[in-house]
Amino acid sequence: MVLLPFSIFGQTDKTKLEKRLKIVSLKEAKQEFVNSRDEINKTLSSFKGFKSLRFSGGPVIESDQEKTINNFSAHIKDSIQKGFLKKIQEYSFEQERTDDQSFISLHSDSSYELTRGFISIYQDFYSSSNPDITYNKVYFFDGSNKIWEKEKDYVKSTKKIDSISATATYYYPTIDNVITLDANVKYNQVVFAQKEADAYEIYLDTDLNENLIYVGALNKEGKALWQKSGYTATVNIPNTKYLEALSNYYNNIVNDIDRQKIKTKKQLINKLSKTLPNEDDYIVNIVQKTLIYNTCQGNVAQVKLYFGEKRNSRTIAFTMQDKNK
């Protein structure tokens, strides 16, 4: 049952409506129908978007000048692997000796520049831009070695370390599907609306959102636009079909009164008792959707959604040397 505080006199029950109408004039009743219709339409409009709201979620650039960024690639897996392989190859360590223990600090001189798309995706998914490092065995300058004890952040020795064997595990998404949206494209599980030249909103089925890797807007030349701000939320889509039917019904009542098809309260009450929409006839399950609302630094021509598997992993064995060796 949808609660409708904006229905005429706060009522949608036929008996209560009839009782209320008996103590007001036909003119007053008409105005109440006008007010209720307008309030329902306002509510329906609010369901369709958040055009009047501004959401924060990133650096906002107050400028009319377009700003583009590197296009997101469906081959992000390759970029991530290339970046991490270079980073892992360049790992070295420094040894800090205290009492009877040695602590290790990692260093990487990698100059590989990760794209903005990679940085935002990787840090969002995996909370770090570094691989997970596991130390396996320590090799000392005197030719001896020692197994690194699991879950320890130090090695029980102060001997000078020559090298360390280790494994590095990194994660990456794979893209299985790309959907390109504009005002002319329709999908059953995706509702797209361009709210302004530089802003858009998308409603996704929640289960589809679970596999969403990235959303990005393009200008008419196909270049990716800088995202000024963004908002994502889970929303419940209400039973709008009933509200739409009720709005149309109230509007017809107003028109019938204006055209004198309804001249008396008795005629009005009789019509309501026979034709007032019944919510039970419009019942649908509440649908949960994911709302995405983004504003961009430039005019949006298309929006691309990338779907796939978010958490694939690869583990690489490697050996690192003393940084000061």
mmCIF file of C-alpha atoms in Angstrom:
data_model
loop_
_atom_site.group_PDB
_atom_site.id
_atom_site.type_symbol
_atom_site.label_atom_id
_atom_site.label_comp_id
_atom_site.label_asym_id
_atom_site.label_seq_id
_atom_site.Cartn_x
_atom_site.Cartn_y
_atom_site.Cartn_z
ATOM 1 C CA MET A 1 0.000 0.000 0.000
ATOM 2 C CA VAL A 2 1.412 3.385 -1.041
ATOM 3 C CA LEU A 3 0.642 6.108 1.486
ATOM 4 C CA LEU A 4 -0.701 9.197 -0.264
ATOM 5 C CA PRO A 5 -0.806 12.241 2.012
ATOM 6 C CA PHE A 6 -1.342 14.368 -1.102
ATOM 7 C CA SER A 7 -4.596 12.653 -2.177
ATOM 8 C CA ILE A 8 -7.691 14.794 -1.954
ATOM 9 C CA PHE A 9 -8.371 15.615 1.706
ATOM 10 C CA GLY A 10 -5.692 13.030 2.509
ATOM 11 C CA GLN A 11 -8.019 10.240 1.396
ATOM 12 C CA THR A 12 -8.165 7.667 -1.363
ATOM 13 C CA ASP A 13 -10.812 5.507 0.325
ATOM 14 C CA LYS A 14 -14.139 5.934 -1.519
ATOM 15 C CA THR A 15 -16.335 5.962 1.583
ATOM 16 C CA LYS A 16 -14.205 8.560 3.354
ATOM 17 C CA LEU A 17 -14.035 10.691 0.219
ATOM 18 C CA GLU A 18 -17.799 10.630 -0.170
ATOM 19 C CA LYS A 19 -18.239 11.599 3.495
ATOM 20 C CA ARG A 20 -15.779 14.482 3.165
ATOM 21 C CA LEU A 21 -17.289 15.795 -0.072
ATOM 22 C CA LYS A 22 -20.697 16.168 1.576
ATOM 23 C CA ILE A 23 -19.412 19.080 3.727
ATOM 24 C CA VAL A 24 -17.666 21.114 1.002
ATOM 25 C CA SER A 25 -18.921 22.931 -2.081
ATOM 26 C CA LEU A 26 -18.368 21.649 -5.616
ATOM 27 C CA LYS A 27 -16.005 24.586 -6.232
ATOM 28 C CA GLU A 28 -13.956 23.708 -3.135
ATOM 29 C CA ALA A 29 -13.868 20.063 -4.152
ATOM 30 C CA LYS A 30 -12.602 20.972 -7.616
ATOM 31 C CA GLN A 31 -9.746 23.017 -6.123
ATOM 32 C CA GLU A 32 -8.777 20.117 -3.891
ATOM 33 C CA PHE A 33 -8.605 17.848 -6.917
ATOM 34 C CA VAL A 34 -6.412 20.412 -8.690
ATOM 35 C CA ASN A 35 -4.083 20.653 -5.673
ATOM 36 C CA SER A 36 -3.887 16.879 -5.276
ATOM 37 C CA ARG A 37 -3.211 16.338 -8.985
ATOM 38 C CA ASP A 38 -0.425 18.915 -8.962
ATOM 39 C CA GLU A 39 1.173 17.455 -5.841
ATOM 40 C CA ILE A 40 1.107 13.941 -7.286
ATOM 41 C CA ASN A 41 2.718 15.211 -10.491
ATOM 42 C CA LYS A 42 5.388 16.959 -8.456
ATOM 43 C CA THR A 43 6.074 13.728 -6.579
ATOM 44 C CA LEU A 44 6.244 11.733 -9.811
ATOM 45 C CA SER A 45 8.676 14.250 -11.229
ATOM 46 C CA SER A 46 10.940 13.896 -8.189
ATOM 47 C CA PHE A 47 11.131 10.137 -8.811
ATOM 48 C CA LYS A 48 12.586 10.735 -12.257
ATOM 49 C CA GLY A 49 15.741 12.429 -11.148
ATOM 50 C CA PHE A 50 17.687 14.768 -8.951
ATOM 51 C CA LYS A 51 18.138 17.627 -11.387
ATOM 52 C CA SER A 52 17.894 20.292 -8.707
ATOM 53 C CA LEU A 53 20.399 18.649 -6.389
ATOM 54 C CA ARG A 54 24.163 18.867 -6.450
ATOM 55 C CA PHE A 55 26.132 15.893 -5.296
ATOM 56 C CA SER A 56 29.758 15.959 -4.291
ATOM 57 C CA GLY A 57 32.140 13.108 -4.818
ATOM 58 C CA GLY A 58 35.193 14.566 -6.465
ATOM 59 C CA PRO A 59 36.993 17.818 -7.167
ATOM 60 C CA VAL A 60 34.587 20.339 -8.652
ATOM 61 C CA ILE A 61 35.915 22.620 -11.373
ATOM 62 C CA GLU A 62 33.776 25.705 -11.839
ATOM 63 C CA SER A 63 34.512 26.436 -15.466
ATOM 64 C CA ASP A 64 32.734 26.359 -18.818
ATOM 65 C CA GLN A 65 35.839 25.073 -20.517
ATOM 66 C CA GLU A 66 35.762 21.430 -21.480
ATOM 67 C CA LYS A 67 38.273 19.126 -19.820
ATOM 68 C CA THR A 68 39.060 15.670 -21.192
ATOM 69 C CA ILE A 69 40.996 12.745 -19.737
ATOM 70 C CA ASN A 70 42.446 9.491 -21.039
ATOM 71 C CA ASN A 71 39.715 7.198 -22.289
ATOM 72 C CA PHE A 72 39.013 4.221 -20.071
ATOM 73 C CA SER A 73 40.060 1.014 -21.786
ATOM 74 C CA ALA A 74 38.257 -2.299 -21.805
ATOM 75 C CA HIS A 75 41.794 -3.720 -21.748
ATOM 76 C CA ILE A 76 42.457 -2.327 -18.257
ATOM 77 C CA LYS A 77 43.697 -5.789 -17.243
ATOM 78 C CA ASP A 78 46.681 -5.348 -19.578
ATOM 79 C CA SER A 79 47.469 -1.883 -18.170
ATOM 80 C CA ILE A 80 47.347 -3.157 -14.602
ATOM 81 C CA GLN A 81 49.547 -6.142 -15.359
ATOM 82 C CA LYS A 82 52.081 -3.971 -17.166
ATOM 83 C CA GLY A 83 52.209 -1.527 -14.267
ATOM 84 C CA PHE A 84 52.563 -4.140 -11.569
ATOM 85 C CA LEU A 85 55.122 -6.233 -13.410
ATOM 86 C CA LYS A 86 57.336 -3.162 -13.730
ATOM 87 C CA LYS A 87 56.748 -2.202 -10.105
ATOM 88 C CA ILE A 88 57.548 -5.708 -8.837
ATOM 89 C CA GLN A 89 60.710 -5.919 -10.917
ATOM 90 C CA GLU A 90 61.956 -2.692 -9.377
ATOM 91 C CA TYR A 91 61.275 -3.585 -5.745
ATOM 92 C CA SER A 92 64.242 -3.343 -3.378
ATOM 93 C CA PHE A 93 64.490 -3.245 0.394
ATOM 94 C CA GLU A 94 66.278 -1.574 3.258
ATOM 95 C CA GLN A 95 67.192 -3.409 6.441
ATOM 96 C CA GLU A 96 66.783 -1.878 9.874
ATOM 97 C CA ARG A 97 68.409 -3.822 12.735
ATOM 98 C CA THR A 98 67.211 -3.466 16.318
ATOM 99 C CA ASP A 99 68.347 -5.733 19.186
ATOM 100 C CA ASP A 100 67.987 -9.262 17.800
ATOM 101 C CA GLN A 101 65.567 -8.463 14.956
ATOM 102 C CA SER A 102 65.599 -6.984 11.450
ATOM 103 C CA PHE A 103 62.761 -5.024 9.927
ATOM 104 C CA ILE A 104 62.334 -4.550 6.182
ATOM 105 C CA SER A 105 61.065 -1.486 4.321
ATOM 106 C CA LEU A 106 60.136 -1.793 0.645
ATOM 107 C CA HIS A 107 61.116 0.590 -2.141
ATOM 108 C CA SER A 108 60.103 0.811 -5.772
ATOM 109 C CA ASP A 109 61.597 3.269 -8.219
ATOM 110 C CA SER A 110 58.987 2.559 -10.873
ATOM 111 C CA SER A 111 58.328 5.572 -13.068
ATOM 112 C CA TYR A 112 55.405 3.867 -14.808
ATOM 113 C CA GLU A 113 52.517 6.324 -14.806
ATOM 114 C CA LEU A 114 49.196 4.742 -14.083
ATOM 115 C CA THR A 115 46.232 6.289 -15.854
ATOM 116 C CA ARG A 116 43.559 8.108 -13.885
ATOM 117 C CA GLY A 117 41.125 5.334 -14.781
ATOM 118 C CA PHE A 118 43.414 2.723 -13.282
ATOM 119 C CA ILE A 119 44.059 4.732 -10.103
ATOM 120 C CA SER A 120 40.375 5.355 -9.381
ATOM 121 C CA ILE A 121 39.300 1.813 -10.210
ATOM 122 C CA TYR A 122 42.081 0.027 -8.407
ATOM 123 C CA GLN A 123 41.941 2.065 -5.231
ATOM 124 C CA ASP A 124 38.138 1.910 -5.128
ATOM 125 C CA PHE A 125 38.080 -1.861 -5.516
ATOM 126 C CA TYR A 126 41.133 -2.928 -3.606
ATOM 127 C CA SER A 127 41.818 -0.055 -1.136
ATOM 128 C CA SER A 128 45.462 0.164 -2.187
ATOM 129 C CA SER A 129 47.570 0.821 -5.254
ATOM 130 C CA ASN A 130 50.198 -1.713 -4.095
ATOM 131 C CA PRO A 131 50.296 -5.504 -4.445
ATOM 132 C CA ASP A 132 50.171 -7.786 -1.417
ATOM 133 C CA ILE A 133 53.741 -8.871 -0.591
ATOM 134 C CA THR A 134 54.587 -12.124 1.202
ATOM 135 C CA TYR A 135 58.211 -12.762 2.285
ATOM 136 C CA ASN A 136 59.313 -16.380 1.931
ATOM 137 C CA LYS A 137 63.049 -16.713 2.615
ATOM 138 C CA VAL A 138 65.897 -14.408 3.647
ATOM 139 C CA TYR A 139 69.420 -14.898 2.243
ATOM 140 C CA PHE A 140 72.341 -13.486 4.269
ATOM 141 C CA PHE A 141 75.733 -12.314 3.047
ATOM 142 C CA ASP A 142 77.446 -15.117 4.951
ATOM 143 C CA GLY A 143 75.744 -17.692 2.709
ATOM 144 C CA SER A 144 73.128 -18.832 5.226
ATOM 145 C CA ASN A 145 69.372 -18.412 4.842
ATOM 146 C CA LYS A 146 66.287 -18.346 7.013
ATOM 147 C CA ILE A 147 62.596 -19.028 6.385
ATOM 148 C CA TRP A 148 60.480 -15.948 7.040
ATOM 149 C CA GLU A 149 57.960 -16.846 9.728
ATOM 150 C CA LYS A 150 54.375 -16.357 8.670
ATOM 151 C CA GLU A 151 52.487 -13.377 10.056
ATOM 152 C CA LYS A 152 55.724 -11.801 11.334
ATOM 153 C CA ASP A 153 56.755 -8.316 10.241
ATOM 154 C CA TYR A 154 60.412 -8.964 11.064
ATOM 155 C CA VAL A 155 63.087 -11.647 10.756
ATOM 156 C CA LYS A 156 64.742 -12.988 13.893
ATOM 157 C CA SER A 157 68.333 -12.071 12.981
ATOM 158 C CA THR A 158 70.598 -9.049 12.760
ATOM 159 C CA LYS A 159 72.902 -10.521 10.128
ATOM 160 C CA LYS A 160 73.343 -8.486 6.963
ATOM 161 C CA ILE A 161 70.677 -9.502 4.409
ATOM 162 C CA ASP A 162 71.708 -9.965 0.787
ATOM 163 C CA SER A 163 68.340 -10.743 -0.800
ATOM 164 C CA ILE A 164 64.782 -11.848 -0.062
ATOM 165 C CA SER A 165 62.580 -14.215 -2.042
ATOM 166 C CA ALA A 166 58.954 -13.180 -2.010
ATOM 167 C CA THR A 167 55.617 -13.352 -3.820
ATOM 168 C CA ALA A 168 53.467 -10.443 -4.929
ATOM 169 C CA THR A 169 49.716 -10.772 -5.455
ATOM 170 C CA TYR A 170 47.782 -8.118 -7.304
ATOM 171 C CA TYR A 171 44.164 -7.908 -8.367
ATOM 172 C CA TYR A 172 42.549 -6.733 -11.555
ATOM 173 C CA PRO A 173 39.107 -6.488 -13.176
ATOM 174 C CA THR A 174 38.227 -7.998 -16.528
ATOM 175 C CA ILE A 175 35.675 -6.425 -18.844
ATOM 176 C CA ASP A 176 33.034 -8.765 -20.251
ATOM 177 C CA ASN A 177 30.519 -6.285 -21.630
ATOM 178 C CA VAL A 178 30.372 -2.617 -22.625
ATOM 179 C CA ILE A 179 27.092 -0.715 -23.006
ATOM 180 C CA THR A 180 27.048 2.642 -24.781
ATOM 181 C CA LEU A 181 24.135 4.910 -23.843
ATOM 182 C CA ASP A 182 22.584 8.020 -25.294
ATOM 183 C CA ALA A 183 19.076 9.428 -25.399
ATOM 184 C CA ASN A 184 18.087 7.061 -28.228
ATOM 185 C CA VAL A 185 19.304 3.807 -26.666
ATOM 186 C CA LYS A 186 17.022 1.679 -24.493
ATOM 187 C CA TYR A 187 17.884 -1.310 -22.311
ATOM 188 C CA ASN A 188 15.578 -3.321 -20.091
ATOM 189 C CA GLN A 189 17.936 -3.205 -17.115
ATOM 190 C CA VAL A 190 19.294 0.315 -17.650
ATOM 191 C CA VAL A 191 17.370 3.606 -17.618
ATOM 192 C CA PHE A 192 19.374 6.581 -18.886
ATOM 193 C CA ALA A 193 18.433 10.251 -18.787
ATOM 194 C CA GLN A 194 20.458 13.317 -19.674
ATOM 195 C CA LYS A 195 19.478 15.914 -17.093
ATOM 196 C CA GLU A 196 21.608 18.766 -18.426
ATOM 197 C CA ALA A 197 24.167 19.111 -21.219
ATOM 198 C CA ASP A 198 26.874 18.223 -18.684
ATOM 199 C CA ALA A 199 24.932 15.895 -16.359
ATOM 200 C CA TYR A 200 23.290 12.505 -16.586
ATOM 201 C CA GLU A 201 21.666 9.893 -14.404
ATOM 202 C CA ILE A 202 21.379 6.152 -14.747
ATOM 203 C CA TYR A 203 19.151 3.640 -12.974
ATOM 204 C CA LEU A 204 20.569 0.108 -12.978
ATOM 205 C CA ASP A 205 19.111 -3.136 -11.752
ATOM 206 C CA THR A 206 20.998 -3.744 -8.510
ATOM 207 C CA ASP A 207 22.205 -7.178 -9.559
ATOM 208 C CA LEU A 208 23.616 -5.640 -12.734
ATOM 209 C CA ASN A 209 25.391 -2.976 -10.690
ATOM 210 C CA GLU A 210 27.298 -5.674 -8.798
ATOM 211 C CA ASN A 211 29.322 -6.285 -11.962
ATOM 212 C CA LEU A 212 29.762 -2.630 -12.910
ATOM 213 C CA ILE A 213 33.443 -1.782 -13.287
ATOM 214 C CA TYR A 214 33.399 1.786 -14.572
ATOM 215 C CA VAL A 215 31.110 4.540 -15.866
ATOM 216 C CA GLY A 216 32.422 7.319 -18.076
ATOM 217 C CA ALA A 217 31.023 10.068 -20.283
ATOM 218 C CA LEU A 218 32.270 11.013 -23.754
ATOM 219 C CA ASN A 219 31.974 14.210 -25.771
ATOM 220 C CA LYS A 220 30.818 14.236 -29.409
ATOM 221 C CA GLU A 221 34.384 13.515 -30.574
ATOM 222 C CA GLY A 222 34.466 10.371 -28.419
ATOM 223 C CA LYS A 223 36.920 11.791 -25.870
ATOM 224 C CA ALA A 224 36.400 11.002 -22.187
ATOM 225 C CA LEU A 225 35.207 13.902 -20.032
ATOM 226 C CA TRP A 226 36.503 14.787 -16.592
ATOM 227 C CA GLN A 227 33.892 13.949 -13.952
ATOM 228 C CA LYS A 228 33.258 16.984 -11.748
ATOM 229 C CA SER A 229 31.022 15.300 -9.208
ATOM 230 C CA GLY A 230 29.208 12.042 -8.732
ATOM 231 C CA TYR A 231 26.620 10.352 -6.575
ATOM 232 C CA THR A 232 25.623 6.699 -6.235
ATOM 233 C CA ALA A 233 22.820 5.319 -4.097
ATOM 234 C CA THR A 234 20.440 2.391 -3.803
ATOM 235 C CA VAL A 235 16.848 3.533 -4.255
ATOM 236 C CA ASN A 236 13.445 1.882 -4.139
ATOM 237 C CA ILE A 237 11.332 2.633 -7.193
ATOM 238 C CA PRO A 238 7.718 3.122 -6.010
ATOM 239 C CA ASN A 239 4.467 2.086 -7.628
ATOM 240 C CA THR A 240 4.313 4.996 -10.062
ATOM 241 C CA LYS A 241 1.641 3.385 -12.268
ATOM 242 C CA TYR A 242 -0.980 3.904 -9.571
ATOM 243 C CA LEU A 243 0.116 7.489 -8.957
ATOM 244 C CA GLU A 244 -0.031 8.205 -12.695
ATOM 245 C CA ALA A 245 -3.536 6.707 -12.888
ATOM 246 C CA LEU A 246 -4.671 8.751 -9.881
ATOM 247 C CA SER A 247 -3.229 11.960 -11.368
ATOM 248 C CA ASN A 248 -5.011 11.353 -14.678
ATOM 249 C CA TYR A 249 -8.230 10.550 -12.853
ATOM 250 C CA TYR A 250 -8.122 13.750 -10.783
ATOM 251 C CA ASN A 251 -7.387 15.723 -13.939
ATOM 252 C CA ASN A 252 -10.419 14.207 -15.656
ATOM 253 C CA ILE A 253 -12.574 15.104 -12.662
ATOM 254 C CA VAL A 254 -11.440 18.739 -12.917
ATOM 255 C CA ASN A 255 -12.129 18.792 -16.660
ATOM 256 C CA ASP A 256 -15.595 17.259 -16.190
ATOM 257 C CA ILE A 257 -16.464 19.959 -13.652
ATOM 258 C CA ASP A 258 -15.183 22.719 -15.960
ATOM 259 C CA ARG A 259 -17.168 21.312 -18.896
ATOM 260 C CA GLN A 260 -20.223 20.911 -16.666
ATOM 261 C CA LYS A 261 -20.344 17.173 -17.223
ATOM 262 C CA ILE A 262 -20.375 17.141 -13.430
ATOM 263 C CA LYS A 263 -22.739 19.836 -12.154
ATOM 264 C CA THR A 264 -23.529 18.670 -8.637
ATOM 265 C CA LYS A 265 -21.812 17.052 -5.704
ATOM 266 C CA LYS A 266 -24.177 14.116 -6.050
ATOM 267 C CA GLN A 267 -22.910 13.506 -9.586
ATOM 268 C CA LEU A 268 -19.320 13.840 -8.356
ATOM 269 C CA ILE A 269 -19.832 11.396 -5.488
ATOM 270 C CA ASN A 270 -21.583 8.959 -7.808
ATOM 271 C CA LYS A 271 -18.649 9.075 -10.267
ATOM 272 C CA LEU A 272 -16.087 8.599 -7.516
ATOM 273 C CA SER A 273 -17.925 5.647 -6.058
ATOM 274 C CA LYS A 274 -17.862 3.877 -9.430
ATOM 275 C CA THR A 275 -14.599 4.894 -11.073
ATOM 276 C CA LEU A 276 -11.976 5.926 -8.493
ATOM 277 C CA PRO A 277 -8.782 3.947 -9.290
ATOM 278 C CA ASN A 278 -8.102 1.089 -6.910
ATOM 279 C CA GLU A 279 -4.481 0.745 -5.862
ATOM 280 C CA ASP A 280 -4.808 -3.046 -5.756
ATOM 281 C CA ASP A 281 -5.299 -3.024 -9.519
ATOM 282 C CA TYR A 282 -1.857 -1.432 -9.962
ATOM 283 C CA ILE A 283 0.174 -3.335 -7.402
ATOM 284 C CA VAL A 284 3.714 -4.104 -8.492
ATOM 285 C CA ASN A 285 6.651 -5.188 -6.394
ATOM 286 C CA ILE A 286 8.914 -2.410 -5.200
ATOM 287 C CA VAL A 287 12.004 -2.580 -7.394
ATOM 288 C CA GLN A 288 15.413 -1.783 -5.971
ATOM 289 C CA LYS A 289 17.692 0.138 -8.327
ATOM 290 C CA THR A 290 21.145 1.677 -8.203
ATOM 291 C CA LEU A 291 21.126 5.372 -9.028
ATOM 292 C CA ILE A 292 24.202 6.977 -10.577
ATOM 293 C CA TYR A 293 24.207 10.741 -11.058
ATOM 294 C CA ASN A 294 27.305 12.419 -12.517
ATOM 295 C CA THR A 295 28.223 15.888 -13.735
ATOM 296 C CA CYS A 296 31.057 16.395 -16.194
ATOM 297 C CA GLN A 297 33.445 19.078 -17.406
ATOM 298 C CA GLY A 298 31.895 19.401 -20.857
ATOM 299 C CA ASN A 299 28.829 18.416 -22.866
ATOM 300 C CA VAL A 300 27.924 14.735 -22.662
ATOM 301 C CA ALA A 301 27.233 12.959 -25.964
ATOM 302 C CA GLN A 302 27.453 9.351 -24.772
ATOM 303 C CA VAL A 303 27.971 7.384 -21.583
ATOM 304 C CA LYS A 304 29.782 4.057 -21.458
ATOM 305 C CA LEU A 305 29.271 1.392 -18.807
ATOM 306 C CA TYR A 306 31.845 -1.363 -18.393
ATOM 307 C CA PHE A 307 30.812 -4.647 -16.769
ATOM 308 C CA GLY A 308 32.860 -7.641 -15.723
ATOM 309 C CA GLU A 309 34.601 -9.514 -12.927
ATOM 310 C CA LYS A 310 36.117 -7.192 -10.333
ATOM 311 C CA ARG A 311 38.483 -9.386 -8.374
ATOM 312 C CA ASN A 312 40.747 -11.580 -10.438
ATOM 313 C CA SER A 313 44.219 -12.160 -9.006
ATOM 314 C CA ARG A 314 47.709 -13.103 -10.086
ATOM 315 C CA THR A 315 50.649 -14.066 -7.866
ATOM 316 C CA ILE A 316 54.253 -13.638 -9.010
ATOM 317 C CA ALA A 317 57.405 -14.993 -7.356
ATOM 318 C CA PHE A 318 60.393 -12.641 -7.373
ATOM 319 C CA THR A 319 63.622 -11.842 -5.553
ATOM 320 C CA MET A 320 64.549 -8.404 -4.315
ATOM 321 C CA GLN A 321 67.963 -7.006 -3.475
ATOM 322 C CA ASP A 322 69.235 -4.668 -0.770
ATOM 323 C CA LYS A 323 68.657 -1.095 -1.956
ATOM 324 C CA ASN A 324 72.068 -0.031 -0.683
ATOM 325 C CA LYS A 325 73.949 -3.018 -2.051
#
